mmCIF file of C-alpha atoms in Angstrom:
data_model
loop_
_atom_site.group_PDB
_atom_site.id
_atom_site.type_symbol
_atom_site.label_atom_id
_atom_site.label_comp_id
_atom_site.label_asym_id
_atom_site.label_seq_id
_atom_site.Cartn_x
_atom_site.Cartn_y
_atom_site.Cartn_z
ATOM 1 C CA UNK D 1 54.081 95.810 70.662
ATOM 2 C CA UNK D 2 52.660 94.278 67.553
ATOM 3 C CA UNK D 3 50.534 96.588 65.347
ATOM 4 C CA UNK D 4 46.821 96.761 65.977
ATOM 5 C CA UNK D 5 45.257 94.897 63.098
ATOM 6 C CA UNK D 6 41.576 94.213 63.215
ATOM 7 C CA UNK D 7 40.150 91.485 61.042
ATOM 8 C CA UNK D 8 36.384 91.640 61.453
ATOM 9 C CA UNK D 9 34.374 88.487 60.848
ATOM 10 C CA UNK D 10 30.689 89.146 60.371
ATOM 11 C CA UNK D 11 27.862 87.931 58.213
ATOM 12 C CA UNK D 12 27.545 91.442 56.752
ATOM 13 C CA UNK D 13 31.018 91.474 55.198
ATOM 14 C CA UNK D 14 32.486 87.963 55.490
ATOM 15 C CA UNK D 15 35.302 88.513 52.974
ATOM 16 C CA UNK D 16 36.466 91.940 54.127
ATOM 17 C CA UNK D 17 39.471 92.664 56.327
ATOM 18 C CA UNK D 18 39.290 95.917 58.241
ATOM 19 C CA UNK D 19 42.161 98.008 59.611
ATOM 20 C CA UNK D 20 41.552 99.796 62.886
ATOM 21 C CA UNK D 21 41.595 103.597 62.478
ATOM 22 C CA UNK D 22 44.189 103.968 65.284
ATOM 23 C CA UNK D 23 46.747 101.820 63.474
ATOM 24 C CA UNK D 24 49.793 103.914 62.443
ATOM 25 C CA UNK D 25 49.638 104.870 58.764
ATOM 26 C CA UNK D 26 53.192 103.606 58.302
ATOM 27 C CA UNK D 27 51.954 100.148 59.293
ATOM 28 C CA UNK D 28 48.528 100.334 57.695
ATOM 29 C CA UNK D 29 48.585 97.056 55.801
ATOM 30 C CA UNK D 30 48.600 93.552 57.298
ATOM 31 C CA UNK D 31 51.475 91.405 56.123
ATOM 32 C CA UNK D 32 51.063 88.267 54.038
ATOM 33 C CA UNK D 33 51.174 85.922 57.014
ATOM 34 C CA UNK D 34 48.481 87.830 58.905
ATOM 35 C CA UNK D 35 46.266 87.703 55.840
ATOM 36 C CA UNK D 36 46.835 83.949 55.631
ATOM 37 C CA UNK D 37 45.706 83.486 59.240
ATOM 38 C CA UNK D 38 42.683 85.742 58.688
ATOM 39 C CA UNK D 39 41.767 83.795 55.559
ATOM 40 C CA UNK D 40 41.911 80.510 57.450
ATOM 41 C CA UNK D 41 39.675 81.884 60.207
ATOM 42 C CA UNK D 42 37.189 83.006 57.569
ATOM 43 C CA UNK D 43 37.309 79.557 56.000
ATOM 44 C CA UNK D 44 36.546 77.938 59.354
ATOM 45 C CA UNK D 45 33.677 80.337 59.890
ATOM 46 C CA UNK D 46 32.127 79.560 56.513
ATOM 47 C CA UNK D 47 32.652 75.789 56.554
ATOM 48 C CA UNK D 48 31.858 74.823 60.141
ATOM 49 C CA UNK D 49 28.461 75.318 61.797
ATOM 50 C CA UNK D 50 29.927 75.799 65.276
ATOM 51 C CA UNK D 51 32.507 78.343 64.168
ATOM 52 C CA UNK D 52 29.960 80.156 62.001
ATOM 53 C CA UNK D 53 28.144 81.244 65.141
ATOM 54 C CA UNK D 54 31.151 81.805 67.415
ATOM 55 C CA UNK D 55 33.598 83.482 65.024
ATOM 56 C CA UNK D 56 31.024 85.789 63.469
ATOM 57 C CA UNK D 57 31.743 88.745 65.739
ATOM 58 C CA UNK D 58 35.334 87.927 66.724
ATOM 59 C CA UNK D 59 38.514 89.352 65.266
ATOM 60 C CA UNK D 60 42.257 89.253 65.844
ATOM 61 C CA UNK D 61 44.695 92.112 66.305
ATOM 62 C CA UNK D 62 47.879 90.509 64.951
ATOM 63 C CA UNK D 63 49.489 87.212 63.999
ATOM 64 C CA UNK D 64 53.213 86.489 63.998
ATOM 65 C CA UNK D 65 55.433 83.495 63.344
ATOM 66 C CA UNK D 66 58.071 82.714 65.959
ATOM 67 C CA UNK D 67 61.137 80.630 65.153
ATOM 68 C CA UNK D 68 61.529 77.955 67.833
ATOM 69 C CA UNK D 69 64.702 76.389 66.411
ATOM 70 C CA UNK D 70 65.295 72.995 64.786
ATOM 71 C CA UNK D 71 62.911 73.945 61.992
ATOM 72 C CA UNK D 72 59.981 74.396 64.376
ATOM 73 C CA UNK D 73 57.639 77.374 64.151
ATOM 74 C CA UNK D 74 55.031 78.755 66.514
ATOM 75 C CA UNK D 75 52.116 80.984 65.567
ATOM 76 C CA UNK D 76 51.231 83.704 68.062
ATOM 77 C CA UNK D 77 47.767 85.161 67.535
ATOM 78 C CA UNK D 78 46.835 88.332 69.411
ATOM 79 C CA UNK D 79 43.185 88.996 70.203
ATOM 80 C CA UNK D 80 41.526 92.039 71.824
ATOM 81 C CA UNK D 81 41.402 91.776 75.604
ATOM 82 C CA UNK D 82 37.639 92.353 75.624
ATOM 83 C CA UNK D 83 37.138 89.347 73.309
ATOM 84 C CA UNK D 84 39.600 87.041 75.049
ATOM 85 C CA UNK D 85 36.917 85.304 77.104
ATOM 86 C CA UNK D 86 34.951 84.499 73.953
ATOM 87 C CA UNK D 87 38.058 83.093 72.288
ATOM 88 C CA UNK D 88 38.757 80.942 75.350
ATOM 89 C CA UNK D 89 35.357 79.292 74.967
ATOM 90 C CA UNK D 90 36.376 77.898 71.571
ATOM 91 C CA UNK D 91 40.158 77.908 71.970
ATOM 92 C CA UNK D 92 40.720 74.158 72.338
ATOM 93 C CA UNK D 93 39.025 73.301 69.049
ATOM 94 C CA UNK D 94 40.147 76.454 67.255
ATOM 95 C CA UNK D 95 43.802 75.772 68.049
ATOM 96 C CA UNK D 96 43.422 72.175 66.930
ATOM 97 C CA UNK D 97 41.954 73.224 63.572
ATOM 98 C CA UNK D 98 44.584 75.890 62.991
ATOM 99 C CA UNK D 99 47.397 73.471 63.811
ATOM 100 C CA UNK D 100 45.985 71.117 61.177
ATOM 101 C CA UNK D 101 46.147 73.912 58.623
ATOM 102 C CA UNK D 102 49.611 75.107 59.638
ATOM 103 C CA UNK D 103 51.056 71.637 60.037
ATOM 104 C CA UNK D 104 54.167 71.501 62.184
ATOM 105 C CA UNK D 105 53.380 74.767 63.965
ATOM 106 C CA UNK D 106 51.981 75.165 67.450
ATOM 107 C CA UNK D 107 49.357 77.894 67.860
ATOM 108 C CA UNK D 108 49.212 80.201 70.885
ATOM 109 C CA UNK D 109 46.448 82.752 71.502
ATOM 110 C CA UNK D 110 47.277 85.778 73.652
ATOM 111 C CA UNK D 111 45.190 88.750 74.734
ATOM 112 C CA UNK D 112 46.461 92.160 73.667
ATOM 113 C CA UNK D 113 47.391 94.085 76.808
ATOM 114 C CA UNK D 114 48.997 97.462 77.419
ATOM 115 C CA UNK D 115 51.632 98.212 80.047
ATOM 116 C CA UNK D 116 51.519 101.471 81.983
ATOM 117 C CA UNK D 117 54.880 102.764 83.236
ATOM 118 C CA UNK D 118 55.635 103.863 86.785
ATOM 119 C CA UNK D 119 55.254 107.476 85.752
ATOM 120 C CA UNK D 120 51.641 106.907 84.698
ATOM 121 C CA UNK D 121 49.238 109.477 86.136
ATOM 122 C CA UNK D 122 45.466 109.295 85.906
ATOM 123 C CA UNK D 123 43.465 112.345 84.910
ATOM 124 C CA UNK D 124 41.111 114.181 87.234
ATOM 125 C CA UNK D 125 38.173 111.927 86.391
ATOM 126 C CA UNK D 126 40.008 108.707 87.199
ATOM 127 C CA UNK D 127 42.131 109.403 90.238
ATOM 128 C CA UNK D 128 44.162 106.725 91.916
ATOM 129 C CA UNK D 129 47.146 104.473 91.399
ATOM 130 C CA UNK D 130 47.763 102.727 88.108
ATOM 131 C CA UNK D 131 45.897 99.383 87.913
ATOM 132 C CA UNK D 132 48.078 96.471 88.966
ATOM 133 C CA UNK D 133 46.866 94.584 85.880
ATOM 134 C CA UNK D 134 48.735 97.136 83.737
ATOM 135 C CA UNK D 135 52.136 96.741 85.418
ATOM 136 C CA UNK D 136 54.967 94.955 83.614
ATOM 137 C CA UNK D 137 54.955 92.073 86.112
ATOM 138 C CA UNK D 138 51.189 91.544 85.900
ATOM 139 C CA UNK D 139 51.159 91.613 82.099
ATOM 140 C CA UNK D 140 54.010 89.089 81.901
ATOM 141 C CA UNK D 141 52.191 86.809 84.349
ATOM 142 C CA UNK D 142 49.038 87.086 82.249
ATOM 143 C CA UNK D 143 50.991 86.230 79.085
ATOM 144 C CA UNK D 144 52.268 83.099 80.810
ATOM 145 C CA UNK D 145 48.710 82.091 81.728
ATOM 146 C CA UNK D 146 47.578 82.676 78.137
ATOM 147 C CA UNK D 147 50.392 80.606 76.652
ATOM 148 C CA UNK D 148 49.619 77.472 78.674
ATOM 149 C CA UNK D 149 45.809 77.846 78.646
ATOM 150 C CA UNK D 150 43.716 75.776 79.376
ATOM 151 C CA UNK D 151 46.343 74.065 81.541
ATOM 152 C CA UNK D 152 46.455 75.446 85.079
ATOM 153 C CA UNK D 153 49.638 76.738 86.683
ATOM 154 C CA UNK D 154 50.132 75.119 90.108
ATOM 155 C CA UNK D 155 53.187 77.084 91.187
ATOM 156 C CA UNK D 156 56.270 79.064 90.188
ATOM 157 C CA UNK D 157 59.828 79.247 91.437
ATOM 158 C CA UNK D 158 62.633 81.535 90.318
ATOM 159 C CA UNK D 159 66.111 80.031 90.244
ATOM 160 C CA UNK D 160 69.076 82.414 90.404
ATOM 161 C CA UNK D 161 72.251 81.084 88.824
ATOM 162 C CA UNK D 162 75.817 81.955 89.780
ATOM 163 C CA UNK D 163 76.266 83.957 86.576
ATOM 164 C CA UNK D 164 73.441 86.264 87.632
ATOM 165 C CA UNK D 165 70.863 84.916 85.197
ATOM 166 C CA UNK D 166 67.431 83.790 86.330
ATOM 167 C CA UNK D 167 65.227 80.885 85.332
ATOM 168 C CA UNK D 168 61.519 80.807 86.074
ATOM 169 C CA UNK D 169 60.356 77.269 86.768
ATOM 170 C CA UNK D 170 56.619 76.812 86.209
ATOM 171 C CA UNK D 171 54.742 73.824 87.617
ATOM 172 C CA UNK D 172 51.754 72.749 85.544
ATOM 173 C CA UNK D 173 48.766 70.619 86.420
ATOM 174 C CA UNK D 174 49.399 67.196 84.896
ATOM 175 C CA UNK D 175 45.797 66.610 83.755
ATOM 176 C CA UNK D 176 46.717 67.964 80.305
ATOM 177 C CA UNK D 177 50.137 66.322 80.145
ATOM 178 C CA UNK D 178 49.259 64.053 77.221
ATOM 179 C CA UNK D 179 48.017 66.965 75.127
ATOM 180 C CA UNK D 180 50.714 69.567 75.755
ATOM 181 C CA UNK D 181 53.886 67.710 76.706
ATOM 182 C CA UNK D 182 55.277 68.098 73.177
ATOM 183 C CA UNK D 183 54.511 71.832 73.254
ATOM 184 C CA UNK D 184 56.498 72.788 76.349
ATOM 185 C CA UNK D 185 59.592 73.709 74.370
ATOM 186 C CA UNK D 186 57.484 75.950 72.143
ATOM 187 C CA UNK D 187 55.881 77.613 75.168
ATOM 188 C CA UNK D 188 59.303 78.393 76.628
ATOM 189 C CA UNK D 189 60.587 79.956 73.395
ATOM 190 C CA UNK D 190 57.447 82.045 72.864
ATOM 191 C CA UNK D 191 57.517 83.357 76.437
ATOM 192 C CA UNK D 192 61.186 84.254 76.076
ATOM 193 C CA UNK D 193 60.553 86.074 72.798
ATOM 194 C CA UNK D 194 57.720 88.095 74.312
ATOM 195 C CA UNK D 195 59.226 88.905 77.719
ATOM 196 C CA UNK D 196 62.977 88.250 77.373
ATOM 197 C CA UNK D 197 62.716 85.894 80.376
ATOM 198 C CA UNK D 198 63.882 82.292 80.547
ATOM 199 C CA UNK D 199 61.320 79.734 81.664
ATOM 200 C CA UNK D 200 61.028 75.970 81.982
ATOM 201 C CA UNK D 201 57.853 73.937 82.444
ATOM 202 C CA UNK D 202 57.400 70.815 84.515
ATOM 203 C CA UNK D 203 54.332 68.865 85.569
ATOM 204 C CA UNK D 204 53.355 68.810 89.212
#
């Protein structure tokens, strides 16, 4: 899992990047690319009236570049799960502005989620089975939803090939076809990098 970086955007300290206390000391500093993304978010906050209000109390946990082949790059931005809904409210415009800055790169925003293994056991205060939302399957499904957001997934089908490999075929609502058709290859590569699963996207 990517390191837990917290870049806090607030009117009290607009130029300061903060590292979460739980981040491992061996990975205490954000890398140059993460600082570049944080700087661009701060620039948007300071230069745009809409973003000034919405980005003020939002922060990201990590940002990574993914090589999509043929010279193409994707930017994966992780945000805290509790702030994901707030990011969704501005995601369409935020992604558009970031893609202008990082020309040639598609931007994907994903909520940071944790996976609990089958051996997970609750303590005495929280008895019960592990939450389904924390299983490997549920987290991978949620990642898929995040990658294609705001486009809706209409259906899924898994194709098993003779060599034993599997391909997940995802059917998307075609209302956003014009806007995301050129991004489908990027979506497939990003999902594969994050889950090690092959996927293809088609419009319903």
